[in-house]
Short mmCIF file of C-alpha atoms in Angstrom, two decimals:
data_model
loop_
_atom_site.label_atom_id
_atom_site.label_comp_id
_atom_site.label_asym_id
_atom_site.label_seq_id
_atom_site.Cartn_x
_atom_site.Cartn_y
_atom_site.Cartn_z
CA MET Z 1 -0.41 0.00 -0.02
CA LYS Z 2 1.30 3.30 -0.61
CA LYS Z 3 2.77 5.73 1.95
CA LYS Z 4 0.41 8.33 2.80
CA LYS Z 5 1.37 11.74 3.89
CA ILE Z 6 -0.24 12.79 6.54
CA GLY Z 7 -0.24 16.47 8.35
CA ILE Z 8 -2.02 17.39 11.90
CA VAL Z 9 -2.80 20.63 13.06
CA THR Z 10 -2.50 21.05 16.96
CA THR Z 11 -1.32 22.35 19.94
CA TRP Z 12 2.40 20.90 20.34
CA PHE Z 13 3.01 20.96 24.54
CA GLU Z 14 2.50 19.38 27.74
CA ARG Z 15 -1.26 18.78 27.26
CA GLY Z 16 -3.74 17.21 27.31
CA ALA Z 17 -4.91 18.02 23.47
CA ALA Z 18 -1.07 17.59 22.41
CA TYR Z 19 -0.82 14.04 23.95
CA VAL Z 20 -3.52 12.85 21.76
CA SER Z 21 -1.94 14.08 18.80
CA LYS Z 22 1.05 12.91 19.79
CA GLN Z 23 -0.32 9.16 20.36
CA PHE Z 24 -1.93 9.55 16.69
CA LYS Z 25 1.25 10.35 15.48
CA GLU Z 26 2.98 7.66 16.92
CA VAL Z 27 0.56 5.14 15.61
CA TRP Z 28 0.49 6.68 12.14
CA GLU Z 29 4.08 6.87 11.49
CA GLN Z 30 4.08 3.17 11.63
CA GLU Z 31 3.39 3.03 8.10
CA HIS Z 32 3.26 6.68 7.10
CA GLU Z 33 4.99 10.25 6.88
CA VAL Z 34 3.50 12.02 9.30
CA PHE Z 35 3.88 16.28 9.86
CA ILE Z 36 3.17 18.24 13.10
CA TYR Z 37 1.74 21.97 12.43
CA ALA Z 38 2.33 23.56 15.65
CA ARG Z 39 -0.76 25.89 16.22
CA GLY Z 40 0.21 29.51 17.15
CA GLY Z 41 -2.49 30.58 19.13
CA GLU Z 42 -1.04 28.49 22.24
CA ASP Z 43 2.40 27.67 24.13
CA ILE Z 44 5.10 25.89 22.90
CA ALA Z 45 7.68 23.23 23.56
CA LYS Z 46 10.69 23.94 21.23
CA LEU Z 47 13.33 23.45 23.94
CA ASN Z 48 11.64 20.65 24.74
CA ARG Z 49 13.70 17.04 22.87
CA GLU Z 50 10.40 14.99 23.46
CA TRP Z 51 8.31 16.93 21.71
CA ASN Z 52 10.87 17.75 18.63
CA LYS Z 53 11.38 14.45 17.31
CA GLY Z 54 10.07 14.11 13.45
CA ASN Z 55 8.86 16.81 11.32
CA ILE Z 56 7.45 19.79 13.83
CA THR Z 57 6.71 23.25 12.15
CA TYR Z 58 6.16 25.66 14.80
CA GLY Z 59 3.38 28.10 13.11
CA LYS Z 60 3.94 31.97 13.63
CA ARG Z 61 3.58 32.85 17.50
CA PHE Z 62 0.14 34.52 18.05
CA ASN Z 63 0.93 34.83 21.88
CA PHE Z 64 -1.80 37.46 23.07
CA SER Z 65 -4.18 34.55 22.35
CA ASN Z 66 -5.68 31.61 24.00
CA LEU Z 67 -7.78 30.96 20.29
CA ASP Z 68 -6.56 28.01 17.82
CA LEU Z 69 -5.06 30.97 15.17
CA ILE Z 70 -2.96 29.68 12.40
CA ASP Z 71 -0.97 32.32 9.61
CA LEU Z 72 -2.42 31.13 5.93
CA LYS Z 73 -0.19 31.77 4.28
CA GLN Z 74 2.29 29.86 6.52
CA PHE Z 75 -0.15 26.92 6.55
CA LYS Z 76 -0.74 26.88 2.74
CA GLU Z 77 3.16 26.31 2.29
CA TRP Z 78 3.06 23.79 4.57
CA ILE Z 79 0.90 22.01 3.04
CA LEU Z 80 2.27 21.87 -0.22
CA SER Z 81 6.06 21.47 0.64
CA ASN Z 82 5.07 18.75 2.26
CA ASN Z 83 2.72 17.48 -0.50
CA LEU Z 84 -0.11 16.40 2.11
CA ASP Z 85 -2.51 13.94 1.09
CA ILE Z 86 -4.08 14.31 4.47
CA VAL Z 87 -4.61 17.52 6.89
CA PHE Z 88 -5.59 16.45 10.58
CA PHE Z 89 -7.18 18.49 12.73
CA ASN Z 90 -7.37 18.23 16.23
CA GLU Z 91 -9.28 20.85 18.25
CA GLN Z 92 -9.85 23.43 16.03
CA HIS Z 93 -12.26 26.15 16.84
CA LEU Z 94 -11.22 28.48 13.44
CA TRP Z 95 -12.46 26.91 10.53
CA LYS Z 96 -10.71 29.63 7.76
CA PRO Z 97 -7.44 26.88 7.84
CA VAL Z 98 -10.11 23.98 6.66
CA LEU Z 99 -11.48 26.26 4.00
CA LEU Z 100 -8.33 26.37 2.61
CA CYS Z 101 -7.87 22.41 2.72
CA HIS Z 102 -11.30 22.34 1.03
CA ASP Z 103 -9.88 25.23 -1.74
CA LEU Z 104 -6.07 23.36 -2.23
CA LYS Z 105 -8.29 19.74 -2.92
CA VAL Z 106 -6.36 17.97 0.72
CA LYS Z 107 -8.58 15.37 2.15
CA THR Z 108 -9.12 16.72 5.91
CA GLY Z 109 -10.61 14.76 9.24
CA ALA Z 110 -10.98 16.04 12.70
CA TYR Z 111 -10.30 14.42 16.34
CA ILE Z 112 -13.82 15.53 17.62
CA ASP Z 113 -13.73 17.23 20.78
CA TYR Z 114 -14.95 21.04 20.67
CA TYR Z 115 -18.37 21.80 19.22
CA THR Z 116 -21.72 23.81 19.63
CA LYS Z 117 -24.93 23.33 18.50
CA GLN Z 118 -24.46 25.47 15.87
CA THR Z 119 -21.42 24.23 14.47
CA VAL Z 120 -22.31 20.53 14.63
CA PRO Z 121 -23.00 20.77 10.65
CA PHE Z 122 -20.18 21.90 9.55
CA PHE Z 123 -18.15 19.09 10.17
CA GLU Z 124 -19.27 17.92 6.61
CA LEU Z 125 -17.29 20.05 5.40
CA TYR Z 126 -14.43 17.08 6.64
CA ASP Z 127 -13.70 14.05 4.62
CA PHE Z 128 -13.70 11.84 7.81
CA VAL Z 129 -13.91 12.25 11.51
CA VAL Z 130 -12.72 10.30 14.75
CA CYS Z 131 -14.49 10.03 17.91
CA ASN Z 132 -13.21 8.52 20.68
CA THR Z 133 -16.14 8.27 23.03
CA HIS Z 134 -19.13 7.18 22.88
CA ARG Z 135 -20.78 10.47 23.45
CA HIS Z 136 -18.91 12.34 20.47
CA PHE Z 137 -19.67 9.43 17.75
CA LYS Z 138 -23.49 9.25 18.64
CA ILE Z 139 -23.91 12.95 17.59
CA PHE Z 140 -21.51 12.29 14.22
CA ASP Z 141 -23.10 9.07 13.25
CA TRP Z 142 -24.83 11.25 10.61
CA HIS Z 143 -21.22 12.20 9.11
CA PRO Z 144 -20.37 10.65 5.72
CA ASN Z 145 -17.18 9.00 7.33
CA PRO Z 146 -17.32 8.81 11.10
CA PHE Z 147 -14.75 6.67 12.90
CA TYR Z 148 -15.32 5.39 16.71
CA ILE Z 149 -11.75 4.52 17.87
CA PRO Z 150 -12.29 3.85 21.54
CA TRP Z 151 -10.13 5.35 23.82
CA GLY Z 152 -6.89 3.97 25.67
CA THR Z 153 -3.20 5.46 27.29
CA ASP Z 154 0.25 4.30 26.76
CA THR Z 155 -0.32 1.49 28.92
CA LYS Z 156 3.67 0.79 28.05
CA LEU Z 157 4.03 4.06 29.87
CA TYR Z 158 1.55 4.27 32.39
CA ASN Z 159 1.76 0.55 34.03
CA LYS Z 160 2.65 -0.88 37.33
CA GLN Z 161 6.17 0.60 38.00
CA GLN Z 162 4.14 4.32 38.23
CA GLN Z 163 2.03 2.29 41.42
CA LYS Z 164 2.61 3.76 44.96
CA LYS Z 165 3.45 1.41 47.76
CA THR Z 166 0.54 1.15 49.65
CA SER Z 167 0.80 1.87 53.80
CA LYS Z 168 -1.42 1.01 56.14
CA ASN Z 169 -0.97 3.89 57.58
CA GLU Z 170 -1.59 6.16 55.34
CA ILE Z 171 -3.48 6.55 52.23
CA VAL Z 172 -2.89 9.48 49.52
CA PHE Z 173 -5.76 10.79 47.20
CA PHE Z 174 -4.42 12.29 44.10
CA HIS Z 175 -5.64 14.98 42.03
CA SER Z 176 -4.33 16.51 38.58
CA ALA Z 177 -6.10 20.15 38.22
CA GLY Z 178 -3.49 20.78 34.87
CA MET Z 179 -4.58 24.02 33.22
CA ASN Z 180 -8.18 24.68 34.40
CA PRO Z 181 -8.60 23.73 38.49
CA TYR Z 182 -12.33 24.57 37.75
CA ARG Z 183 -13.06 22.46 34.98
CA LYS Z 184 -11.80 19.74 36.76
CA GLY Z 185 -13.30 20.34 40.07
CA CYS Z 186 -10.30 20.95 42.04
CA ASP Z 187 -12.52 22.88 44.86
CA TYR Z 188 -14.60 20.03 45.45
CA VAL Z 189 -11.57 18.04 45.83
CA ILE Z 190 -10.17 20.10 48.57
CA ARG Z 191 -14.13 20.97 49.98
CA ALA Z 192 -14.57 16.97 50.31
CA PHE Z 193 -11.32 15.78 51.36
CA SER Z 194 -11.11 18.94 54.36
CA GLN Z 195 -14.62 16.82 55.36
CA LEU Z 196 -12.99 13.92 55.96
CA LYS Z 197 -12.56 11.59 59.20
CA PHE Z 198 -8.69 11.90 57.24
CA GLN Z 199 -6.22 11.24 60.50
CA LYS Z 200 -5.03 8.78 57.50
CA ALA Z 201 -5.12 10.51 54.76
CA LYS Z 202 -3.16 13.17 52.81
CA LEU Z 203 -4.21 15.34 49.81
CA ILE Z 204 -1.32 16.06 46.84
CA ILE Z 205 -2.38 18.22 44.35
CA HIS Z 206 -0.71 18.96 40.34
CA THR Z 207 -1.61 21.81 39.10
CA GLN Z 208 -0.04 24.06 36.41
CA THR Z 209 -1.34 27.08 37.53
CA LYS Z 210 -2.02 28.96 40.61
CA ILE Z 211 -5.25 27.43 41.85
CA THR Z 212 -6.13 30.58 44.54
CA ASN Z 213 -6.39 32.60 40.73
CA PHE Z 214 -9.15 30.01 40.79
CA PHE Z 215 -11.21 29.99 43.94
CA PRO Z 216 -9.48 32.48 45.74
CA GLU Z 217 -12.34 31.69 48.64
CA LEU Z 218 -10.60 28.46 49.03
CA THR Z 219 -7.43 30.23 50.14
CA GLN Z 220 -7.70 29.67 54.08
CA GLU Z 221 -8.85 26.49 53.47
CA ILE Z 222 -5.86 25.75 51.95
CA ASN Z 223 -3.66 27.09 53.60
CA GLU Z 224 -4.80 25.39 57.08
CA LEU Z 225 -4.60 21.98 55.76
CA LYS Z 226 -1.11 22.77 54.21
CA LYS Z 227 -0.48 24.01 58.08
CA ARG Z 228 -1.42 20.69 58.99
CA GLY Z 229 0.60 18.54 56.78
CA LYS Z 230 -2.69 16.96 55.49
CA LEU Z 231 -2.41 19.33 51.85
CA GLU Z 232 0.55 19.22 49.13
CA ILE Z 233 0.62 21.91 46.06
CA ILE Z 234 2.49 20.91 43.05
CA GLU Z 235 3.15 23.48 41.08
CA LYS Z 236 4.54 23.02 37.64
CA THR Z 237 4.68 21.01 34.40
CA VAL Z 238 5.55 17.52 34.75
CA PRO Z 239 6.31 15.44 31.47
CA ALA Z 240 4.28 12.17 30.73
CA PRO Z 241 4.05 9.70 33.16
CA GLY Z 242 3.87 12.32 35.70
CA LEU Z 243 2.84 12.48 39.34
CA TYR Z 244 0.84 9.34 39.57
CA TYR Z 245 3.41 7.45 41.70
CA LEU Z 246 2.41 9.58 44.65
CA GLY Z 247 -1.10 8.79 44.76
CA ASP Z 248 -3.12 5.78 45.97
CA ILE Z 249 -6.55 7.04 45.10
CA TYR Z 250 -7.48 9.24 41.32
CA VAL Z 251 -10.24 12.03 42.39
CA TYR Z 252 -11.43 13.12 38.92
CA PRO Z 253 -14.44 15.29 39.82
CA SER Z 254 -14.68 16.82 36.27
CA ARG Z 255 -17.64 19.33 35.24
CA LEU Z 256 -16.90 18.82 31.66
CA GLU Z 257 -14.78 16.62 29.63
CA GLY Z 258 -13.63 15.79 26.09
CA ILE Z 259 -12.29 12.86 26.87
CA GLY Z 260 -10.34 12.56 30.46
CA LEU Z 261 -7.39 11.11 29.34
CA THR Z 262 -6.20 11.42 33.10
CA ILE Z 263 -8.75 9.03 34.39
CA ALA Z 264 -7.38 6.13 31.75
CA GLU Z 265 -3.36 6.78 32.42
CA ALA Z 266 -4.47 6.92 36.53
CA SER Z 267 -6.36 3.53 36.14
CA ALA Z 268 -3.66 2.52 33.87
CA CYS Z 269 -0.75 3.22 36.87
CA GLY Z 270 -3.11 0.64 39.01
CA MET Z 271 -5.31 3.61 41.12
CA PRO Z 272 -8.44 3.11 41.70
CA VAL Z 273 -10.61 6.21 40.21
CA ILE Z 274 -13.48 8.33 42.08
CA THR Z 275 -15.08 10.81 39.02
CA THR Z 276 -18.21 12.11 37.58
CA ASN Z 277 -21.17 10.06 36.79
CA THR Z 278 -21.65 11.38 33.31
CA ALA Z 279 -19.89 11.19 30.28
CA PRO Z 280 -17.63 10.64 28.72
CA MET Z 281 -16.43 10.10 32.91
CA ASN Z 282 -18.26 7.03 33.48
CA GLU Z 283 -17.47 5.22 29.69
CA PHE Z 284 -13.81 4.71 31.26
CA VAL Z 285 -15.00 3.97 34.99
CA LYS Z 286 -16.66 1.20 36.26
CA SER Z 287 -18.17 1.50 39.68
CA ASN Z 288 -16.61 -1.01 41.67
CA ILE Z 289 -14.52 -2.20 39.61
CA ASN Z 290 -12.23 0.45 38.46
CA GLY Z 291 -13.08 2.98 40.73
CA LYS Z 292 -16.33 5.08 42.24
CA LEU Z 293 -19.14 7.40 39.73
CA VAL Z 294 -20.01 10.69 42.21
CA LYS Z 295 -23.77 11.35 41.61
CA VAL Z 296 -24.53 14.74 39.36
CA LYS Z 297 -26.69 17.41 41.50
CA SER Z 298 -26.91 19.88 38.63
CA GLN Z 299 -25.95 20.90 35.02
CA LYS Z 300 -25.81 23.96 33.24
CA LYS Z 301 -24.77 25.77 30.14
CA ARG Z 302 -21.50 27.17 29.41
CA ASN Z 303 -20.69 30.72 28.77
CA ASP Z 304 -18.82 29.91 25.12
CA GLY Z 305 -21.89 27.77 24.06
CA TYR Z 306 -20.28 23.92 24.28
CA TYR Z 307 -22.28 21.40 23.00
CA TRP Z 308 -22.56 19.15 26.42
CA ASP Z 309 -23.15 21.15 29.51
CA GLU Z 310 -20.96 21.22 32.59
CA SER Z 311 -21.73 18.68 35.85
CA GLU Z 312 -21.95 20.29 39.89
CA ILE Z 313 -21.32 17.06 41.59
CA ASP Z 314 -22.97 16.26 44.51
CA LEU Z 315 -20.07 17.06 47.24
CA GLU Z 316 -21.40 14.77 50.08
CA ASP Z 317 -21.20 12.14 47.66
CA LEU Z 318 -17.82 12.47 46.56
CA LYS Z 319 -16.97 12.82 50.14
CA ASN Z 320 -18.56 9.50 50.85
CA GLN Z 321 -16.78 7.65 47.98
CA MET Z 322 -13.46 9.11 49.42
CA GLN Z 323 -13.85 8.05 52.62
CA PHE Z 324 -15.42 5.08 51.19
CA TYR Z 325 -11.31 4.72 50.75
CA VAL Z 326 -9.86 5.35 53.98
CA ASP Z 327 -12.14 2.63 55.52
CA ASN Z 328 -10.84 0.20 53.51
CA ILE Z 329 -7.72 1.32 53.49
CA LYS Z 330 -6.89 -2.60 54.13
CA LEU Z 331 -8.05 -3.51 50.56
CA LEU Z 332 -6.39 -0.69 49.29
CA ASP Z 333 -4.37 -3.07 47.38
CA GLN Z 334 -7.10 -5.56 45.76
CA PHE Z 335 -8.72 -2.33 45.10
CA LYS Z 336 -5.10 -0.85 43.02
CA ASP Z 337 -5.13 -4.30 41.16
CA ASP Z 338 -8.38 -4.07 40.09
CA SER Z 339 -7.73 -1.05 38.74
CA TYR Z 340 -5.22 -2.25 36.87
CA SER Z 341 -6.80 -5.38 35.35
CA PHE Z 342 -9.39 -3.28 33.97
CA ALA Z 343 -7.40 -0.44 32.39
CA HIS Z 344 -4.70 -2.76 30.54
CA THR Z 345 -7.99 -5.21 29.53
CA ASN Z 346 -10.19 -2.15 28.45
CA LEU Z 347 -8.23 1.24 28.42
CA SER Z 348 -4.88 0.25 25.79
CA TRP Z 349 -3.84 2.27 22.86
CA GLN Z 350 -1.48 -0.48 21.72
CA LYS Z 351 -5.06 -2.24 21.10
CA ASN Z 352 -7.25 -0.12 20.61
CA SER Z 353 -6.04 2.27 18.31
CA ASN Z 354 -5.06 -0.65 15.75
CA TYR Z 355 -7.78 0.53 13.07
CA LEU Z 356 -6.41 3.85 12.80
CA LEU Z 357 -3.95 2.22 10.50
CA SER Z 358 -6.39 1.07 8.04
CA LEU Z 359 -8.47 4.02 8.26
CA VAL Z 360 -6.59 5.91 6.49
CA HIS Z 361 -6.06 3.95 3.83
CA GLU Z 362 -9.62 4.06 3.53
CA VAL Z 363 -9.78 7.53 3.81
CA GLY Z 364 -7.35 7.88 0.72
CA ASN Z 365 -9.65 6.11 -1.20
CA LEU Z 366 -12.14 8.27 -0.70
CA GLU Z 367 -12.44 10.39 -3.60
CA PHE Z 368 -12.64 14.60 -3.08
CA LYS Z 369 -16.12 15.81 -3.49
CA GLU Z 370 -17.11 20.06 -3.54
CA LYS Z 371 -18.99 20.67 -0.54
CA ASP Z 372 -20.29 23.94 -1.40
CA VAL Z 373 -23.28 24.40 1.05
CA ILE Z 374 -21.88 23.93 3.54
CA TYR Z 375 -18.39 25.80 2.20
CA ASP Z 376 -20.53 28.85 1.83
CA VAL Z 377 -22.72 28.59 5.31
CA ILE Z 378 -18.97 28.16 6.92
CA LYS Z 379 -17.32 30.81 5.22
CA LYS Z 380 -20.31 33.75 6.52
CA HIS Z 381 -19.75 32.16 9.84
CA GLU Z 382 -16.25 32.93 9.55
CA ALA Z 383 -17.34 36.18 8.61
CA SER Z 384 -19.53 37.38 10.63
CA ARG Z 385 -17.58 36.52 13.91
CA GLY Z 386 -16.56 39.69 14.69
CA LEU Z 387 -13.72 41.89 16.49
CA TYR Z 388 -15.53 41.07 19.87
CA PHE Z 389 -14.79 37.31 19.47
CA TYR Z 390 -11.13 37.77 18.65
CA ILE Z 391 -10.78 40.43 21.73
CA ALA Z 392 -12.91 38.01 23.99
CA ASN Z 393 -10.22 35.37 23.50
CA THR Z 394 -7.39 37.30 23.90
CA LYS Z 395 -5.30 36.08 26.62
CA ILE Z 396 -5.12 39.54 27.85
CA TYR Z 397 -9.07 39.69 27.91
CA ARG Z 398 -9.71 36.52 29.90
CA ASN Z 399 -6.73 37.33 32.62
CA LEU Z 400 -8.42 40.73 33.50
CA LYS Z 401 -11.79 39.08 33.53
CA ARG Z 402 -10.41 36.87 35.61
CA PHE Z 403 -9.15 39.14 37.73
CA PHE Z 404 -11.97 41.27 38.19
CA ILE Z 405 -14.49 38.30 39.07
CA ASN Z 406 -11.69 37.08 41.59
CA THR Z 407 -11.81 40.97 43.53
CA ILE Z 408 -15.59 41.16 43.20
CA LYS Z 409 -15.70 37.85 45.25
CA ARG Z 410 -13.61 38.51 47.87
CA LEU Z 411 -15.19 41.70 48.66
CA SER Z 412 -18.39 39.51 48.92
CA LEU Z 413 -16.88 37.57 51.45
#
C-alpha cells in the first residue's frame, strides 16, 4: 500500500490535546510519513526534546491569544511543500484553515472534541471524523465517514512501575488540576477532603497554574490543610508519565471533559479513580471495578456555547466515596489490582488504536467531493464573528476578566 503524507494540526506542548495528537502521530508513523503543524495561539515546547522528534513546524506565534490561530500563508506553504495527502485537525475552533484545505482539494479529518449546536453541521466539510468516546460518536454518526475508536492510554508508559506502594498508615488522594482547576473540579476535591475523617489521609494536587487564582475563597482552607501537613500542592509542568506514583486514589470530579485523558492514565497505573457519573467520564470508570462514580447534582450551560453542559457533582457523595477508601485501607492493594487489570484489558491504546492504520487507507481511497453548500455557510459564519470574538479570546482579556471576578468574590466574603 502506498505510504501517505499526513499533517496533524494541533497544539504541541505538555497538554492533554497535544498528547492525543502525539498518540495519533505515533500510530500513523508506523506506516506513513507524519508532519506536525503546531498552532500559533498557545504555548510551545521548542526546547523539549520529547516534543521535537520528527517533522515539526511551529506556526507563526500569536502570543496574545488563546485561540487556535493560524497564519494562512504559512499554513498553505506547509501543506504544499510537504505534498500532504491528508490534513488532520485536533480541536480546531476556527474554520478558515479547513476552508483553505478544501480550496486546495486536500482531504481533511477531525478529531472530535469541541463543537456547539451551531457548528455540528459544519463538520460535513471534513472528509472524515474520529470519535474516541460514545458520547461524541452518537452526535456525529450522521457523517458520511465517522469512525469510532475507543480511547486508550499508553499502557507501556502508564503501568505498575508508576504505582505507589500501599501504606497501612496513610492513604494519599491525588488530583491533577492541569491548566484549568475549575473545569477539573479541584474546588470539590479540596472541600470534600477537608470534611473527611482523615487521620490516615493526605491530598496531593498537581497543577500547572495557581489554584487560588481560580478559587480565592478557598485560600484560608488551603493554608490550614497545608499547615496540618494534609495538603501538598505541586505547581509545575511535569512530562509523562507524570506524578501518579505519588497517590493511591485518583480523585477527578470533573465538570466537563472531551475525553478525560488522566482517568485512563491513572487507572493504568493501578489507581482506583473517583470521577463524575456522566459521559465521557463514566465510559472509562465502572463503579466498584476500577473506581467510584459520583452523583451529579445539577447541570448548566457553558458561556461559550459548548454542546455539552457542565456537571456540578454532589459534594456529600464525593466525600462518601473518598471516605470509603479511607475506611477500607486494608483492601487497597486489591482495589489497585482491579483498576490496573481493567485498564490494561479495556483502556490500552496499543489495542484500541489498531484500526487507525487501515483508516488512513480507507480515507486515502475516498474521492474528493466539493461541499459548496456547507462551505458557503461556514464562510459566512467566520465572517460574522466580528472583532469582539477575537478580543474576548485574548489572554489579556481573559486574565482581566478573571481578576475582576476574583476581586468581586473577595469583596463579597
